[in-house]
XYZ file of C-alpha atoms in Angstrom:
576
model
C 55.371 -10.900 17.150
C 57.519 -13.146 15.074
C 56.985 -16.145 17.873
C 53.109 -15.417 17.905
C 53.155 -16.044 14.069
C 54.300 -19.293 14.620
C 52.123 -20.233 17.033
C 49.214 -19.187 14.936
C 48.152 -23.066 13.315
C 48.034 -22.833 9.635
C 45.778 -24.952 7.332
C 48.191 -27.555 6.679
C 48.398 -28.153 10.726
C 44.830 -28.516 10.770
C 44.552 -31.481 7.884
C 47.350 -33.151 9.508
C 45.122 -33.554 12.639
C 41.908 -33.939 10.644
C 43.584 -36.879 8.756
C 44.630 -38.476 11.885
C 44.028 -41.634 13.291
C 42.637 -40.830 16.498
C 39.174 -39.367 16.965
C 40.992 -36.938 19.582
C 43.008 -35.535 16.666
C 40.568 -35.034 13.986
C 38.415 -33.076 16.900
C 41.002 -31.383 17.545
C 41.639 -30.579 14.313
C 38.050 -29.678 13.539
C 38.039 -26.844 16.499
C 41.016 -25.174 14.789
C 39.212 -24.982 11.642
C 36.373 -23.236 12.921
C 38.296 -20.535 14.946
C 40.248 -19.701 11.413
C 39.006 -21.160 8.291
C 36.797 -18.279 6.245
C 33.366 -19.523 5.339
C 34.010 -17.916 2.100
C 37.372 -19.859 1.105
C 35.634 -22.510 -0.799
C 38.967 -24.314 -1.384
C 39.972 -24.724 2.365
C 36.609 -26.095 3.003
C 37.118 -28.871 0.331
C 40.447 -29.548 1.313
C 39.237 -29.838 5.396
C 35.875 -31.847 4.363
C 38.353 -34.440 2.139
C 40.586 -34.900 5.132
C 37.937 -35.600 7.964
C 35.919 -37.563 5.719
C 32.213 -37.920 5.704
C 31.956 -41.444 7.370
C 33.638 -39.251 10.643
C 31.346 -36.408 10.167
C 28.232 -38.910 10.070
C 29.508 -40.664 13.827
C 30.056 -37.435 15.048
C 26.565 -35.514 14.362
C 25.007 -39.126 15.614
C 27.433 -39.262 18.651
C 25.845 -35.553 19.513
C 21.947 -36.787 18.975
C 22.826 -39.562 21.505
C 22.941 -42.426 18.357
C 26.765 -43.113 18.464
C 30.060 -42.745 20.150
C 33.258 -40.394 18.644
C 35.860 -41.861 21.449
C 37.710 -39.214 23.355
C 34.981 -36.975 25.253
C 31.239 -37.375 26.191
C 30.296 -33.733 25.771
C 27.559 -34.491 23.598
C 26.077 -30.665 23.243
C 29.858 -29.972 22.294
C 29.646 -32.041 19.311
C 26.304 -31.997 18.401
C 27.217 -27.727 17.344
C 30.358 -28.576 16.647
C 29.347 -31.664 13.482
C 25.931 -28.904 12.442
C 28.392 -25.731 12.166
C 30.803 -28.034 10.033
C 28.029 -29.137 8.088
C 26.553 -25.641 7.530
C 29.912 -24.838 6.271
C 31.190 -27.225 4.082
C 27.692 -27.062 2.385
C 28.931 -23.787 0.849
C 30.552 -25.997 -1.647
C 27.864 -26.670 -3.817
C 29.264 -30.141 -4.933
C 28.995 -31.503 -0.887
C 25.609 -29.892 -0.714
C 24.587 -31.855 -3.532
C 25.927 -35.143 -2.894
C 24.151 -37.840 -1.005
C 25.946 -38.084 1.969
C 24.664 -34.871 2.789
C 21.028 -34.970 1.309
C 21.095 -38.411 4.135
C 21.561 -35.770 7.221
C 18.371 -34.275 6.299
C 16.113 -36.450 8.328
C 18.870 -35.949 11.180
C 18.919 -32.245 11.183
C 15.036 -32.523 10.955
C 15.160 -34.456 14.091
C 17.680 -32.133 16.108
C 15.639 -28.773 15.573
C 13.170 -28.879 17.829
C 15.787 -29.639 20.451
C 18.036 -27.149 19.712
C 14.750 -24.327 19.776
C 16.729 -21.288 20.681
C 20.144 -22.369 20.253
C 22.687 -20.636 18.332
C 22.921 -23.918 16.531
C 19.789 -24.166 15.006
C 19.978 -21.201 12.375
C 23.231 -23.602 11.000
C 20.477 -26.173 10.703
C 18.559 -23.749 8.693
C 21.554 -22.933 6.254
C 22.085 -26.459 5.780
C 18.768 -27.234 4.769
C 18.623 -24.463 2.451
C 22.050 -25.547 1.237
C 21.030 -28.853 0.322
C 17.356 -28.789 -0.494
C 18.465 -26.332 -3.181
C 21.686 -28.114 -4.366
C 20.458 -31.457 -4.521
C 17.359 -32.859 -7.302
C 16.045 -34.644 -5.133
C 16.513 -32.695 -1.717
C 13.352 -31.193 -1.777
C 11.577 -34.827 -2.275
C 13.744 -35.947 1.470
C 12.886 -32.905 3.327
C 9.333 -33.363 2.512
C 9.111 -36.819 3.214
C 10.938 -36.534 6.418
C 8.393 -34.521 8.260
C 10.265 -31.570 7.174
C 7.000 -29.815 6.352
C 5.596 -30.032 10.057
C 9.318 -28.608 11.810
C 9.303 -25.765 9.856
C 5.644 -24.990 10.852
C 6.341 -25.691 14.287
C 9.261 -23.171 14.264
C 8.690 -20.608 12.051
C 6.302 -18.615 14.146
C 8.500 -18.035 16.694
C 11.614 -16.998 14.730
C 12.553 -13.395 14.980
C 11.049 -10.805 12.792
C 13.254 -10.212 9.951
C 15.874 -12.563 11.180
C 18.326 -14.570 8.548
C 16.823 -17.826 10.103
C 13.137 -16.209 8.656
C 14.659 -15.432 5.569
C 16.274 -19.280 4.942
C 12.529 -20.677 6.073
C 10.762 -18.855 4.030
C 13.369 -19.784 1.360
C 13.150 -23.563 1.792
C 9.252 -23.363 1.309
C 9.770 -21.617 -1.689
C 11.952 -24.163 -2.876
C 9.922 -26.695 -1.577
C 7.080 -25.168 -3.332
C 9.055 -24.987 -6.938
C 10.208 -28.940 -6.972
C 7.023 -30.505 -5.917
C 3.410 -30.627 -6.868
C 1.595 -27.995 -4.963
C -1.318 -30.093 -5.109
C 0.459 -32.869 -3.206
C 1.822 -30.549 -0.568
C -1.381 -28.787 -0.095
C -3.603 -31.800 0.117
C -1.061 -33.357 3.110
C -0.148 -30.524 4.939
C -2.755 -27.897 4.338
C -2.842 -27.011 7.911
C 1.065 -26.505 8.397
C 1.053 -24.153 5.353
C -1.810 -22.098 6.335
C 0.824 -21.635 10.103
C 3.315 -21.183 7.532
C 1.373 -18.310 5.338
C 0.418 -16.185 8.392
C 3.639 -16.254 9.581
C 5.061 -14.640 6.198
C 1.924 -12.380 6.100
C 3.259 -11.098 9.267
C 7.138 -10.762 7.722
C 5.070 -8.553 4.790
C 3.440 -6.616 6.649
C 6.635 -5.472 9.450
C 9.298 -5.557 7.667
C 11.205 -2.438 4.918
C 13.684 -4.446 3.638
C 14.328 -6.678 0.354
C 13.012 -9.606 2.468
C 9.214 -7.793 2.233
C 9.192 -8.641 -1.347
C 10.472 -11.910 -0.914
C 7.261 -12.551 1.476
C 5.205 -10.622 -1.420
C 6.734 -12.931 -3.451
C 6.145 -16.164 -2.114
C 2.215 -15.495 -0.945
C 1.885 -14.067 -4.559
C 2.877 -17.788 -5.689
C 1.476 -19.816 -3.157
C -1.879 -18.163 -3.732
C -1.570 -18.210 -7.673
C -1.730 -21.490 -7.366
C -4.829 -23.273 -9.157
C -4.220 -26.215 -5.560
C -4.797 -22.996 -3.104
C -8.792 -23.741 -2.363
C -7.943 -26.191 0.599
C -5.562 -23.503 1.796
C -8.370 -20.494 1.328
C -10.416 -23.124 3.547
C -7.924 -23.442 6.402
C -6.879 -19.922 6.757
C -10.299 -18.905 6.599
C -10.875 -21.327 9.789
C -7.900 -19.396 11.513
C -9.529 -18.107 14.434
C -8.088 -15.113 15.938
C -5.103 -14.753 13.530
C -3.516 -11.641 12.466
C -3.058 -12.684 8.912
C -5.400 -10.462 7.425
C -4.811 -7.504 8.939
C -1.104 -8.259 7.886
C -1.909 -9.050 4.407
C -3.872 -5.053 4.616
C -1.214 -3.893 6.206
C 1.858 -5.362 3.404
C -0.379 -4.959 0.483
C -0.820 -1.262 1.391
C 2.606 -0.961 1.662
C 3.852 -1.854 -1.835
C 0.824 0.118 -3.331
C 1.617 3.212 -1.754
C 5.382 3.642 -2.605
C 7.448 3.668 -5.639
C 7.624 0.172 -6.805
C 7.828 -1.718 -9.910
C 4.644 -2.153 -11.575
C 5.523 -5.897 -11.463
C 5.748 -5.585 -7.976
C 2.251 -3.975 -7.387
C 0.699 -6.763 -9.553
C 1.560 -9.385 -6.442
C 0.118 -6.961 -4.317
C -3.067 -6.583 -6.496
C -3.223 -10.787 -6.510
C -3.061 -10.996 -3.159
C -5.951 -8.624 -2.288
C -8.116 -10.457 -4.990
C -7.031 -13.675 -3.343
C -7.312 -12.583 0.386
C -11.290 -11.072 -0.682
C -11.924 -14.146 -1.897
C -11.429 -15.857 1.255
C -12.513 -13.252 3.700
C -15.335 -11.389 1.743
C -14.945 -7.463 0.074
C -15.493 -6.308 3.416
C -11.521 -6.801 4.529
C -10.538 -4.015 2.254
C -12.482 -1.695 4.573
C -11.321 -3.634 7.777
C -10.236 -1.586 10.950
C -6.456 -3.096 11.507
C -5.791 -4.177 14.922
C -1.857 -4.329 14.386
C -0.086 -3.471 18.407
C 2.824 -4.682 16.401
C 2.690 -1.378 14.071
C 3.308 1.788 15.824
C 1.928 3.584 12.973
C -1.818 1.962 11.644
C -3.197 2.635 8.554
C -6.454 3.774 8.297
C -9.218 1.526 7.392
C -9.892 3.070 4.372
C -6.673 3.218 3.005
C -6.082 -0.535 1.377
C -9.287 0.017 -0.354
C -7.978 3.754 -2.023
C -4.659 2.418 -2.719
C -6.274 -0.458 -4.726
C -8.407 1.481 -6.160
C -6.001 4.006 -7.228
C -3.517 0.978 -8.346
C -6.545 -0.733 -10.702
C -6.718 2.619 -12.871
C -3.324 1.532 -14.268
C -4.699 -0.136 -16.710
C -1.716 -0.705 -18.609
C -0.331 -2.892 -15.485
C -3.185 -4.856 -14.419
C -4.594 -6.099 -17.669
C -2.895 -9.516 -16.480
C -4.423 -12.538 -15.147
C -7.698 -11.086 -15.361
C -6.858 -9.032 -12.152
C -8.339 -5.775 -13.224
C -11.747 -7.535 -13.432
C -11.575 -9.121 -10.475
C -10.214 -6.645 -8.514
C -12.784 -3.879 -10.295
C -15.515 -5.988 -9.256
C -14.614 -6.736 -5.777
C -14.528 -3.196 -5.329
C -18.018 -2.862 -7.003
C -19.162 -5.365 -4.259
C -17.531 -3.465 -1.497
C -18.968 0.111 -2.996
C -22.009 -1.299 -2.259
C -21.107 -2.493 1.429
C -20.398 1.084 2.052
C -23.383 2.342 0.824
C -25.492 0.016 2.770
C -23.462 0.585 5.857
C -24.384 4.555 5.025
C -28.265 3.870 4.733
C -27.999 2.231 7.717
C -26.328 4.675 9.171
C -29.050 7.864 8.024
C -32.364 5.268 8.754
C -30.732 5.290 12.720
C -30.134 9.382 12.653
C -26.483 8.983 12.924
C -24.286 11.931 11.068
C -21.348 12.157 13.506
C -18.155 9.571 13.490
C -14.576 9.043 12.101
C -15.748 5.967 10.566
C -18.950 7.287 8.305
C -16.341 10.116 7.463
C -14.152 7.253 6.256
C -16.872 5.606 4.567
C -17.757 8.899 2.442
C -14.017 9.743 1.816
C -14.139 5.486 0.262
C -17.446 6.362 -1.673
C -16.319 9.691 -3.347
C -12.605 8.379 -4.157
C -14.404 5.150 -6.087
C -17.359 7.727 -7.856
C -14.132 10.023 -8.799
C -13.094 7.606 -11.358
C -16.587 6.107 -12.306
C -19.199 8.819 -11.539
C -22.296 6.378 -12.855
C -21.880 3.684 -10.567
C -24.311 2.953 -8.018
C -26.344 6.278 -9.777
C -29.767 6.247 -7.824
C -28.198 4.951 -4.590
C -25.724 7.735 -4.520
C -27.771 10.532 -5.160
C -30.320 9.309 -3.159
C -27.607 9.195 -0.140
C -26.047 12.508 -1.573
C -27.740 14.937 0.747
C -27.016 13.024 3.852
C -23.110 12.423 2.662
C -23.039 15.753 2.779
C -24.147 16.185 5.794
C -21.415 13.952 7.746
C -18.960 15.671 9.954
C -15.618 13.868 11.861
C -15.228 13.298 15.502
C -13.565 16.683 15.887
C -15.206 18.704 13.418
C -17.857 21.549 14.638
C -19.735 21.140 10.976
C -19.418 19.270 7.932
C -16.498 20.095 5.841
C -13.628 16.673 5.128
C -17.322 15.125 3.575
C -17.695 18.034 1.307
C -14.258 17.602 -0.153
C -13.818 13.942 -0.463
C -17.118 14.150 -2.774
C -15.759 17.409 -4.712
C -14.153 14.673 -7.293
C -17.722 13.083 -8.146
C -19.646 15.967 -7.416
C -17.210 17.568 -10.170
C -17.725 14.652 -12.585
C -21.188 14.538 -12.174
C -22.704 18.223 -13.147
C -20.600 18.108 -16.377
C -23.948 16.938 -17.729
C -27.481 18.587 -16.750
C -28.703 15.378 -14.552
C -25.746 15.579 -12.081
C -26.284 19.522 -11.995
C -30.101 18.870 -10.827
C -28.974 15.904 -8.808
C -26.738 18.430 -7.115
C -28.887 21.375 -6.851
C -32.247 19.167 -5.266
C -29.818 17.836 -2.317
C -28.861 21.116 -1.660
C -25.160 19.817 -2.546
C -24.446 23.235 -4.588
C -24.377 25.776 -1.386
C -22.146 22.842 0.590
C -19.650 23.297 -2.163
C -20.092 27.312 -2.412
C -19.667 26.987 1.547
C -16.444 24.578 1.219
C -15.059 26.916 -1.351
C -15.412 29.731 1.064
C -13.571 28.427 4.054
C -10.485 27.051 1.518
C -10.261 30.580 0.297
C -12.254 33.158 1.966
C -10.675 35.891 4.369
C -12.972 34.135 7.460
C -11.813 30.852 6.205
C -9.324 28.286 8.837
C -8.723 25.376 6.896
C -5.518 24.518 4.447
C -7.167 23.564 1.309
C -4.744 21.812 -1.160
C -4.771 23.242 -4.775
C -6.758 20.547 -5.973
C -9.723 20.632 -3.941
C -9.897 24.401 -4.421
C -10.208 23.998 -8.164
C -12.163 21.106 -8.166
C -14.788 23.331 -5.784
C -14.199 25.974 -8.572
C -15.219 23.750 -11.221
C -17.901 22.391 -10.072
C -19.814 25.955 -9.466
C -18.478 26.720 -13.005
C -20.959 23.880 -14.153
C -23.419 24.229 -12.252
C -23.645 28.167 -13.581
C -23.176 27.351 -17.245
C -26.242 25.740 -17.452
C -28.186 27.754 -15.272
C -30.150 29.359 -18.176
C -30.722 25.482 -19.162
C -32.227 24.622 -15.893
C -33.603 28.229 -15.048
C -31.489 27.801 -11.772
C -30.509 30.941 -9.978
C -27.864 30.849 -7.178
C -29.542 32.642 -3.512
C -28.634 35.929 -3.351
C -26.775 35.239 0.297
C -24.567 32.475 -1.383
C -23.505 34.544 -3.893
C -23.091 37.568 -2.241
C -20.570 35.479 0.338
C -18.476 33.951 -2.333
C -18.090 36.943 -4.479
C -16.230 38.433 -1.321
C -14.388 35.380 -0.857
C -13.218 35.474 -4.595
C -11.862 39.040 -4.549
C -9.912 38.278 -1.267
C -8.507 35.188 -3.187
C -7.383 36.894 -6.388
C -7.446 40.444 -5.096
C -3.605 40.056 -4.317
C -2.598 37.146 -6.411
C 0.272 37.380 -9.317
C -0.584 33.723 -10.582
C -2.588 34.437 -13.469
C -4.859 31.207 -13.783
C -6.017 32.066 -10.121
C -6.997 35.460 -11.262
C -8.726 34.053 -14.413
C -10.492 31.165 -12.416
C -11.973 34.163 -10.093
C -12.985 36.177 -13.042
C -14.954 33.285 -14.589
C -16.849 32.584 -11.764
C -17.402 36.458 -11.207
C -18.684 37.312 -14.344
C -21.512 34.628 -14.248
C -22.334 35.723 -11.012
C -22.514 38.715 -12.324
C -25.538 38.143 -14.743
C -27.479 37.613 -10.983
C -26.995 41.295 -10.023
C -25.954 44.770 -10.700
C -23.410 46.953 -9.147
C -26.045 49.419 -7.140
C -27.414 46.064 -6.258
C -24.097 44.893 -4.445
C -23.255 48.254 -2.986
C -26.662 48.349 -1.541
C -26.180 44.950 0.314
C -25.573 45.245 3.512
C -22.665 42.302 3.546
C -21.069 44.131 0.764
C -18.806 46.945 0.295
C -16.626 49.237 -1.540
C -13.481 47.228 -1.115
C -15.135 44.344 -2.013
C -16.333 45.423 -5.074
C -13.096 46.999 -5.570
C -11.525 43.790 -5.405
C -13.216 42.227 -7.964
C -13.124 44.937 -10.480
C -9.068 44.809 -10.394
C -9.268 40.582 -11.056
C -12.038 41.027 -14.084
C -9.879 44.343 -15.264
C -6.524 41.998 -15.220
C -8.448 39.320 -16.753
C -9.691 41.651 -19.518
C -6.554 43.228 -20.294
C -4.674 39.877 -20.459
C -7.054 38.794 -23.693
C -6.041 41.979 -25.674
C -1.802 41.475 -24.587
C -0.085 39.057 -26.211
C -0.934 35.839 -25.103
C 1.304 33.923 -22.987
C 1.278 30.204 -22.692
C -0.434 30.220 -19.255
C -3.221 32.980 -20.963
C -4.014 30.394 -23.976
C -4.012 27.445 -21.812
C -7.174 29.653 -19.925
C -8.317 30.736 -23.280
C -11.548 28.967 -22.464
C -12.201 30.807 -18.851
C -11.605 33.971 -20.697
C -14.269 33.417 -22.960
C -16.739 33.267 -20.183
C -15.046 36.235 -19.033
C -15.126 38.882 -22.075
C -19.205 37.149 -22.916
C -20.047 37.761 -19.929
C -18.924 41.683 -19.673
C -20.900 41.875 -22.776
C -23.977 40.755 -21.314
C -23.523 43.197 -18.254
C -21.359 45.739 -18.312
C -23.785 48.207 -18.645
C -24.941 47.147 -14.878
C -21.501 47.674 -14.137
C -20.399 51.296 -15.525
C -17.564 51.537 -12.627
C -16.120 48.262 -14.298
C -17.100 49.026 -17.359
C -14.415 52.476 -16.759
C -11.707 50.788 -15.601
C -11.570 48.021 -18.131
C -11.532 50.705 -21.079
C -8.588 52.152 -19.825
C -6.435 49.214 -19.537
């Protein structure tokens, strides 16, 4: 062990070389260094770069381009890695990258890249670019001016997804980018930067790792720019380039997950931006992305924007929030074209009309007056839209629940509701989320919102003489006591009640036991949900029982209006 130890060179056996006279020795030396020295020892490296000297370091990278001779070998691949991996590494002392002797090699390693295209070398000519261009005032100026511009176009595409190499180009532009005039680089090379753009599109869209927000980053900036309109030009010319479907594809990404609000900002620029060049119709596009395993649908981008551009307290930047609002205006009314289209030609089956009313009632959610007359005009048809796989319409039904809610909370949406004949689609919808025949997995949300929107269509019945069909009613009164029959949360129970009791003002009990859809256990049913709901307004009241206070209201006004129709009911509430 002891004898291997000295064996082992140490520093101080390396310099010796290095500082010899021969070009032999200080290659020799040079080989030791880079089996041993740590990249991270900063001192070592200053020591080694001192003792070679840059004049050798200049004749060597030459002697490996074929541009000078080191004496002692003619290996010229040998030291052409050999003078690069030096280079890389003595650039982590930020006083060589900065000092002209290096910032001269620029042109060189410029020169070597394309040559060394898939050599281990050429992410060391990477670092020491990014070394220098950042290190240096003026490094930025020499890459540029050296061609530097077209290599890294010329490269970049075919780097590896993700790779460290990606990450350094895609750092050097952004340097590049923060030292010049983008007006100057934009204006010379607008072609190589619109290469360069799709390729980083591509990084935002594949990759889950810090270096997706550098991409955000860095499209976010070179887009901001107030230069970009000979850009928006070129990429728009990109024929049969991914680039928007990756922009969709990254821009969904960041909306959809926990991120800074800062964060989703970029994300919201770059969708303005990317409309801009490609028209409101991209937010809607169908992604053709074999590179993700796992496509998003087509309507997604456009929710997740539109969800993102109700943060108002974010977006009111920039003037993004307009601009975004009013793309999606523009695109709103895309859709609905595409939909009259769609019912002028007969068609009411497809996964993408089904998209195209889930986009339409997720936008008239937050602003139910937009687009008024075309909507309602289009409302009965919506309705009528069923999926690929669906035997009748039912996913159309409760994407429009949100508007359809919003809408008959004044007496205008509750006629525009009842005339399309959109009232019995949401009785029906109700039904199957919680009726005994019903097979679908309603969430919580569309359940209520179903509930609410019957509860305003029946308050103003007496205010637009409406009465619900006796075979609607008759069908969700038996889906409400199955509901709430069994049910220990309270708010269910009092949401059942509600809608009971104004039901209720429809019919009689001999007039349900006489139906021939209705029985004993139905009616049963219900009594024990209006009883509970009774009895809960004359206990002391709970939290969750004043939060309802309003439903129970409708509840105890109601039993005085008809309890007398009732006198089973009317029994079993006066004994609780």
């Amino acid at each position: 062990m002891e004898q291997q130890q000295q064996q082992t060179p140490s520093l101080d056996d390396c310099l010796k070389l290095l500082k010899g006279e021969r070009d032999e020795q200080r290659l020799a030396g040079l080989l030791l260094v880079t089996k041993f020295c740590n990249g991270d020892d900063l001192g070592s490296l200053r020591k080694v770069y001192n003792a070679v000297g840059a004049h050798f370091l200049d004749r060597l990278l030459r002697t490996g381009m074929g541009k000078g001779s080191v004496s002692g070998g003619d290996n010229r691949d040998m030291y052409l890695q050999l003078s690069v991996t030096v280079l890389a590494a003595f650039c982590r002392v930020p006083d060589i990258a900065a000092s002209k002797e290096m910032v001269l090699k620029i042109p060189l390693i410029l020169e070597i890249m394309p040559e060394v295209s898939g050599s281990p070398v050429l992410e060391e000519c990477y670092e020491f670019l990014y070394l220098v261009i950042t290190s240096y005032e003026d490094g930025a100026t020499v890459f540029y001016e050296s061609g530097g511009m077209k290599v890294l176009a010329s490269q970049m595409s075919s780097l590896p997804d993700g790779s460290h190499m990606m990450e350094l180009a895609m750092k050097i532009i952004q340097s590049i980018l923060s030292r010049l005039s983008q007006d100057v680089v934009t204006n010379t090379y607008v072609s190589e930067l619109s290469m360069m753009v799709a390729t980083v599109a591509r990084q935002f869209a594949l990759l889950h790792n810090s270096l997706k927000f550098e991409a955000l980053h860095l499209l976010s900036e070179i887009f901001s720019s107030k230069y970009s309109k000979p850009l928006c030009d070129a990429l728009c010319a990109m024929v049969g380039n991914n680039w928007p479907d990756h922009m969709r594809a990254g821009i969904a990404a960041i909306l959809q997950n926990r991120v800074e609000p800062a964060e989703k900002l970029h994300a919201l620029i770059l969708a303005e931006f990317v409309m801009s060049i490609m028209g409101e119709g991209w937010l809607l596009g169908q992604p053709n992305l074999p590179d993700l395993p796992n496509s998003i649908p087509a309507d997604r981008c456009f929710l997740l924007v539109l969800e993102s551009a109700r943060l108002k307290g974010v977006l009111l930047v920039k003037g993004t929030l307009i601009k975004v609002i009013n793309g999606l205006n523009e695109t709103i009314n895309v859709v609905l074209e595409y939909l009259q289209d769609a019912k002028e030609h007969g068609q009411k089956k497809g996964n993408d009309l089904l998209a195209s009313v889930r986009v339409v009632g997720s936008y008239l959610a937050e602003t139910p007056n937009a687009c008024k007359e075309k909507v309602r005009e289009l409302l009965d048809y919506m309705l009528t839209i069923e999926g690929e796989d669906e035997p009748s319409p039912f996913h159309s039904i409760s994407f429009l629940l949100p508007m359809m809610c919003q809408i008959t909370m004044d007496i205008e949406g509750c006629e525009a509701l009842i005339s399309s004949g959109g009232y019995k689609a949401v009785a029906e919808c109700l039904i199957k989320f919680i009726g005994p025949s019903g097979n679908v997995d309603g969430d919580d949300s569309c359940t209520y919102l179903a509930c609410d929107t019957i509860l305003n269509l029946l308050l103003k019945k007496e205010q637009m003489r409406f009465r619900m069909d006796e075979s609607t009613f008759i069908d969700l009164l038996k889906a409400l006591g199955y509901w709430a029959g069994n049910a220990n949360d309270l708010s269910v129970i009092i949401m059942a009640s509600s809608i009971c009791a104004l039901i209720f003002d429809y019919t009689s009990e001999e007039t349900l036991l006489n139906h021939p859809n209705f029985d004993n256990s139905s009616l049963h049913n219900l009594y024990k949900i209006i009883a509970r709901s009774l009895a809960s307004c004359k206990q002391d009241m709970s939290d969750m029982v004043r939060e309802e206070t309003d439903l129970l209201e409708i509840v105890t006004s109601g039993f005085s209006r008809w309890a007398n129709r009732f006198p089973r009911l009317r029994e079993a509430a006066e004994r609780t």
